[in-house]
XYZ file of N, CA, C and O in Angstrom:
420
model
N 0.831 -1.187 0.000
C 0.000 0.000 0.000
C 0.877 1.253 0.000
O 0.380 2.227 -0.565
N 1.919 1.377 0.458
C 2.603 2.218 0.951
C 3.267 2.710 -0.031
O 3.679 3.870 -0.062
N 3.496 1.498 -1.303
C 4.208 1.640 -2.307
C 3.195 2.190 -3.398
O 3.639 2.949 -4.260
N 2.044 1.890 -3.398
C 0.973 2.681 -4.299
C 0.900 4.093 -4.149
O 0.888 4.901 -5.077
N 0.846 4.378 -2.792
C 0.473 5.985 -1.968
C 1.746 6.541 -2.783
O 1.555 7.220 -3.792
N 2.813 6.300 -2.416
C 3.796 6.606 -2.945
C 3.832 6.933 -4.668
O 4.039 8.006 -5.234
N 3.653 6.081 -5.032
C 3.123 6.014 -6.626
C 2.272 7.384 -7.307
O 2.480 8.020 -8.341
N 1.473 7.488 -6.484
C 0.176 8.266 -6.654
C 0.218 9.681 -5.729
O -0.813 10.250 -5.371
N 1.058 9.974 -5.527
C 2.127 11.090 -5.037
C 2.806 11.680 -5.827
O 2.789 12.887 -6.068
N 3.543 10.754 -6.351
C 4.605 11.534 -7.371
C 3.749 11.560 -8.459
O 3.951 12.614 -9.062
N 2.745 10.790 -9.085
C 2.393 10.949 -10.191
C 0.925 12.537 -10.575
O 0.265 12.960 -11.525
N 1.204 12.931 -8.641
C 0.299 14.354 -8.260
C -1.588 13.994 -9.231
O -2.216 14.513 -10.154
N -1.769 12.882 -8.312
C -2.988 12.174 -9.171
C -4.280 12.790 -8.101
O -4.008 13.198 -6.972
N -5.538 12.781 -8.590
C -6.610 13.609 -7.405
C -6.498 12.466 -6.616
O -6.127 11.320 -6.870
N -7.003 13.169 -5.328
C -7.845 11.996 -4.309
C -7.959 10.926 -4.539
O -7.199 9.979 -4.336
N -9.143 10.998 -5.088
C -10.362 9.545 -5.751
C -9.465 9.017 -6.398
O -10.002 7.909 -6.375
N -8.274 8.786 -7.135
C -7.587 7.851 -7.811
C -7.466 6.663 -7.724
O -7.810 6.554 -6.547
N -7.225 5.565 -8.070
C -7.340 4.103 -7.418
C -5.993 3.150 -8.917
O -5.504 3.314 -10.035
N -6.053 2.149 -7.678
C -5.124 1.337 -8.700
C -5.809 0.796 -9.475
O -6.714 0.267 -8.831
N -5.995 0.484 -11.158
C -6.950 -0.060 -11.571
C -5.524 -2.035 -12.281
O -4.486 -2.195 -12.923
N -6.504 -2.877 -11.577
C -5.751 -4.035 -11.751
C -6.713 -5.260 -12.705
O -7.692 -5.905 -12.331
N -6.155 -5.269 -13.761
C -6.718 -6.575 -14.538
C -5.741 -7.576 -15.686
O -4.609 -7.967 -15.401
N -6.184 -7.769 -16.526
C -5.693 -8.836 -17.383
C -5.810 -8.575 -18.829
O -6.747 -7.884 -19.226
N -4.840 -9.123 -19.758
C -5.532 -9.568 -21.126
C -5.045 -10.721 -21.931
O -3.817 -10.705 -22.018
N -5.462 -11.453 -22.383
C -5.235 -12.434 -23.036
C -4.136 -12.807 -23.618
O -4.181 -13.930 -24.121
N -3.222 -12.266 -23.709
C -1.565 -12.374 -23.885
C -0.499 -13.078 -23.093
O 0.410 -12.336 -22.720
N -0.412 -14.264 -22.773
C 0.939 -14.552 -22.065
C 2.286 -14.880 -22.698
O 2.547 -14.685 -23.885
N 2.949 -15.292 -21.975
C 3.778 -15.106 -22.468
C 4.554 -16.004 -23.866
O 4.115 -17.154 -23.851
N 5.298 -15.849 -24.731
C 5.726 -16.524 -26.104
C 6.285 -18.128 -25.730
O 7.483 -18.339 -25.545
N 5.428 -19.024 -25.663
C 6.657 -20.607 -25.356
C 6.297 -20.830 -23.916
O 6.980 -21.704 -23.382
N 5.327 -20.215 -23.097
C 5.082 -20.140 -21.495
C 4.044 -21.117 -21.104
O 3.793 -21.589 -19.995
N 3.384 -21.359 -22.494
C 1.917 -21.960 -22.105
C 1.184 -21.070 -21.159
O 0.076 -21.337 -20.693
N 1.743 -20.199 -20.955
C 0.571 -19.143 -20.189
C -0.612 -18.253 -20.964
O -0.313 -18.037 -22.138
N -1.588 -17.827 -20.648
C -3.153 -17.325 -20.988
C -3.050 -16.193 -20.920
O -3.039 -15.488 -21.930
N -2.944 -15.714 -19.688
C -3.575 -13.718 -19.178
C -2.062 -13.170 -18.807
O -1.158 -13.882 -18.369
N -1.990 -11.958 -19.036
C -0.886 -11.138 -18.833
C -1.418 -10.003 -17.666
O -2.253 -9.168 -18.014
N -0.931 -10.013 -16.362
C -1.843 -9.205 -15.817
C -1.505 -7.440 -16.105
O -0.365 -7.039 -16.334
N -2.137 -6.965 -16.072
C -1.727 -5.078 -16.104
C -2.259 -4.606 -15.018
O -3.187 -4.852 -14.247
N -1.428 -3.872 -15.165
C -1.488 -2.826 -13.724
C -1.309 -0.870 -14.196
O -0.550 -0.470 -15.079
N -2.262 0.089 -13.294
C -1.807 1.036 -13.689
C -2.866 2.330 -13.094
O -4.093 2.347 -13.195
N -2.067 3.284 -12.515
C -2.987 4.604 -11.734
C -4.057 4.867 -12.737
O -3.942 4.861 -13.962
N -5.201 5.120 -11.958
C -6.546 5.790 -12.648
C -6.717 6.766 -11.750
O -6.655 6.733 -10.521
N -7.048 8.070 -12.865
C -7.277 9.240 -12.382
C -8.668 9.171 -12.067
O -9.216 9.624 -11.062
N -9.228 8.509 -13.100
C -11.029 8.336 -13.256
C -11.982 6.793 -13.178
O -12.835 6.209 -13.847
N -11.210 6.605 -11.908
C -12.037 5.105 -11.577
C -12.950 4.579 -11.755
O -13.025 3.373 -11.990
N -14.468 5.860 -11.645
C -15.820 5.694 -11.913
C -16.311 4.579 -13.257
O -16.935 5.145 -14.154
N -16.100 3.254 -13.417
C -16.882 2.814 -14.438
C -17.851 1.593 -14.374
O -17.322 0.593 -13.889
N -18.593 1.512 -14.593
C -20.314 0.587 -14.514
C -19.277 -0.575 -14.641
O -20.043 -1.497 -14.359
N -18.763 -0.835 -14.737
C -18.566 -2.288 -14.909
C -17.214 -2.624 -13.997
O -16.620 -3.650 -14.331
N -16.776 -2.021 -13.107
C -15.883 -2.461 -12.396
C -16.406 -2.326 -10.588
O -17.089 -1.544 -9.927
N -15.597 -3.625 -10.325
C -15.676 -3.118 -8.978
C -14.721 -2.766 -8.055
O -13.575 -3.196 -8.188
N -15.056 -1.962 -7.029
C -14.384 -1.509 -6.384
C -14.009 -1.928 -4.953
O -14.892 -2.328 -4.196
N -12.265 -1.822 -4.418
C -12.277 -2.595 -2.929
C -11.369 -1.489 -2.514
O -11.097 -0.476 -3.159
N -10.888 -1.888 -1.179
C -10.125 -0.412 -0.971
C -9.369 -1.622 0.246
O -9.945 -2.493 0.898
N -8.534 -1.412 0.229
C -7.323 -2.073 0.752
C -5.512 -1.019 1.914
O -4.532 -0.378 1.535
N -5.947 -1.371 3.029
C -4.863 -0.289 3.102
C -4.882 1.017 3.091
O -3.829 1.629 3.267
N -6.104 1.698 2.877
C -6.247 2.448 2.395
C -6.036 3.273 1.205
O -6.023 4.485 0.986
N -5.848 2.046 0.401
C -6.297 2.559 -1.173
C -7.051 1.486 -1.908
O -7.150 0.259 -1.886
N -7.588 2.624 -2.640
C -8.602 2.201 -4.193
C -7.705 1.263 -4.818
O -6.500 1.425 -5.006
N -8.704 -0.147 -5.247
C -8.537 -0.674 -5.928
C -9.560 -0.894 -6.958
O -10.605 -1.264 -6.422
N -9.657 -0.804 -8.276
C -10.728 -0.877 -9.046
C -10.615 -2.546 -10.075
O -9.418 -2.748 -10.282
N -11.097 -3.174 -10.426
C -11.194 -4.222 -11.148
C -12.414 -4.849 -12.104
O -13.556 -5.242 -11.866
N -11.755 -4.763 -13.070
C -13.024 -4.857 -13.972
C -13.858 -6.305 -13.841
O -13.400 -7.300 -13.280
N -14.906 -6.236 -14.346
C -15.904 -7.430 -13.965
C -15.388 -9.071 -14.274
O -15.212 -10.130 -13.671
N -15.255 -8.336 -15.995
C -14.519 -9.641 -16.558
C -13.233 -9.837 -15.900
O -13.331 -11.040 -15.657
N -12.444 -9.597 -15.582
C -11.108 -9.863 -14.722
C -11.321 -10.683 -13.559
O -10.839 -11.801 -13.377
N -12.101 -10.026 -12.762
C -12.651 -10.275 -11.456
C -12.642 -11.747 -11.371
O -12.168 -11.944 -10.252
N -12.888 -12.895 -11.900
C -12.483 -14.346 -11.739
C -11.401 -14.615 -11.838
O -11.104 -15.758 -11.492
N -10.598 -13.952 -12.212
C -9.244 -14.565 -12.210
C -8.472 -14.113 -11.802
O -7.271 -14.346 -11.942
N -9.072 -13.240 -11.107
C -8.208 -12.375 -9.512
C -8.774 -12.482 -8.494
O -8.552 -11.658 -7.607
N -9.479 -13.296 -8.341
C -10.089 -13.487 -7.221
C -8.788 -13.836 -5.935
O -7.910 -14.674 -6.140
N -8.864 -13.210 -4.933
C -7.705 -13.760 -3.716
C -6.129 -13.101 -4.203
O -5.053 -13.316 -3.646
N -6.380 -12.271 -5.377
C -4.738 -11.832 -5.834
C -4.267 -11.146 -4.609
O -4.995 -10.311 -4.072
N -3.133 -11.433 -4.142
C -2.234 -10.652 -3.284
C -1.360 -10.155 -3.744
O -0.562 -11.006 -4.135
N -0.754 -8.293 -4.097
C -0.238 -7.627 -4.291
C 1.112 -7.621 -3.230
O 1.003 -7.235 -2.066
N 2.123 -8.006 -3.690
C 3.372 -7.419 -2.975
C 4.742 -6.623 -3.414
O 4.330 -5.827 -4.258
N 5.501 -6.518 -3.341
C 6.477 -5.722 -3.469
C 7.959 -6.263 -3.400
O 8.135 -6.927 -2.379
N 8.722 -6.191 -3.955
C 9.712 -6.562 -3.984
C 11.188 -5.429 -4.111
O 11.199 -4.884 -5.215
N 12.020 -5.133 -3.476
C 12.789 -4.030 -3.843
C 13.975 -3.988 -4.871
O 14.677 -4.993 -4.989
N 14.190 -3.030 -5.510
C 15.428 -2.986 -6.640
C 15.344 -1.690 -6.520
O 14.587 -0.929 -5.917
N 16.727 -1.508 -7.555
C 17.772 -0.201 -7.857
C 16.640 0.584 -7.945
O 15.736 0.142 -8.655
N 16.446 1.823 -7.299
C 15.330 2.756 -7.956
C 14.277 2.961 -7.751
O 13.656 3.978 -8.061
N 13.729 1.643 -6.963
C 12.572 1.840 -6.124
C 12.096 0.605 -6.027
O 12.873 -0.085 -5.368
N 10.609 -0.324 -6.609
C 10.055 -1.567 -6.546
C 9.777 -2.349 -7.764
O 9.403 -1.862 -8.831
N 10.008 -3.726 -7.504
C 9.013 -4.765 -8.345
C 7.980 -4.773 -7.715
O 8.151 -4.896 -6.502
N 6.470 -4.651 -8.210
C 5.521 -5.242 -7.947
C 5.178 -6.835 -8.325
O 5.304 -7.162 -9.505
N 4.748 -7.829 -7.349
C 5.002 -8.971 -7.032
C 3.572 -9.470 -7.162
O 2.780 -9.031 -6.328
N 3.004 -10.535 -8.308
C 1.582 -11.238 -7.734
C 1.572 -12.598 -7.354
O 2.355 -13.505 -7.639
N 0.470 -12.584 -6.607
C 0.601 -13.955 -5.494
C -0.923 -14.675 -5.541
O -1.581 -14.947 -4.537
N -1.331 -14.921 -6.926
C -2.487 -15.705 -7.388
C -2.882 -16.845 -7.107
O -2.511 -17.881 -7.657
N -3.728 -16.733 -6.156
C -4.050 -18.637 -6.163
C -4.933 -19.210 -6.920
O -5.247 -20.386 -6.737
N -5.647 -18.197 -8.223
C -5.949 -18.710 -9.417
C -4.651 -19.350 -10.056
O -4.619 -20.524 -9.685
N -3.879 -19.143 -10.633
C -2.760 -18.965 -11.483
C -2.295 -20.827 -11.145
O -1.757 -21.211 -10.106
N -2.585 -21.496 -12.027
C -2.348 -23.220 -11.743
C -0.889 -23.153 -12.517
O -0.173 -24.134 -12.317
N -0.430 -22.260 -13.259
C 1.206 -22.576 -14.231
C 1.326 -20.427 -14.558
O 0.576 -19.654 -15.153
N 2.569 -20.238 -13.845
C 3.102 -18.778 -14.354
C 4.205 -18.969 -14.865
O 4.876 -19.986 -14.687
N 4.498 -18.087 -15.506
C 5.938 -17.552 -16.053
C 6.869 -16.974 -15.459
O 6.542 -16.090 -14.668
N 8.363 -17.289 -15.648
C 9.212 -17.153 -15.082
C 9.321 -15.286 -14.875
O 9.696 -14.667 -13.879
N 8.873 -14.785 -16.122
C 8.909 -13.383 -15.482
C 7.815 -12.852 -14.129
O 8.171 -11.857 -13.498
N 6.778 -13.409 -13.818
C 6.171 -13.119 -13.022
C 4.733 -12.583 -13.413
O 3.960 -12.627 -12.456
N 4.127 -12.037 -14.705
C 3.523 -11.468 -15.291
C 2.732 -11.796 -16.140
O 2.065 -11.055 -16.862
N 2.755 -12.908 -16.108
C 1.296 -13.746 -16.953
C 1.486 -14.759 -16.052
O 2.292 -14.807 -15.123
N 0.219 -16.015 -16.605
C -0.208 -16.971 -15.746
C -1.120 -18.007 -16.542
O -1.134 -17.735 -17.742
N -1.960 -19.231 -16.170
C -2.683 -19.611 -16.460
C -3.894 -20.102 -15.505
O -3.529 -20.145 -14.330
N -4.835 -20.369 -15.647
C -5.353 -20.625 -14.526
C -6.402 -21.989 -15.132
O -7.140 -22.593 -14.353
């Protein structure tokens, strides 16, 4: 969380901002993996089809269709030169990729 706040600080984003976290059909080349997850600040969270959780005290937004295959995702952090890896910890995800960033479920 601390590392989002942070995020959304420097990036001088309003209030209401939220992390918006989902997927798309891309994994990785030779991985046998499915979904590639994305990640990324929303200035304008408000949309009919996502839902919303708040964690830590921040917004998290997730779209509907996503929403099964993030179900239970745990967000963590990892440190390097410069600041963080963000880290996912899916207990959908039955086979991931060595980069960390797609999955299959």
């Amino acid at each position: 969380a601390e590392a989002v706040r942070s995020a959304l600080a420097d990036e001088d984003l309003p209030q209401d901002s939220a992390l918006r976290l989902g997927l798309t059909d891309e994994g990785c080349e030779g991985s046998d993996t499915k979904f590639r997850y994305i990640m990324g600040l929303d200035p304008d969270p408000a949309k009919a089809d996502d839902q919303l959780f708040e964690s830590h005290g921040v917004r998290i937004v997730v779209s509907r269709e996503s929403l099964p295959h993030l179900d239970g995702l745990q967000l963590g952090v990892r440190p390097k030169l410069g600041g963080v890896d963000f880290v996912f910890q899916n207990p959908q995800a039955t086979h991931s990729c060595g980069c960390g960033h797609t999955f299959s479920d």
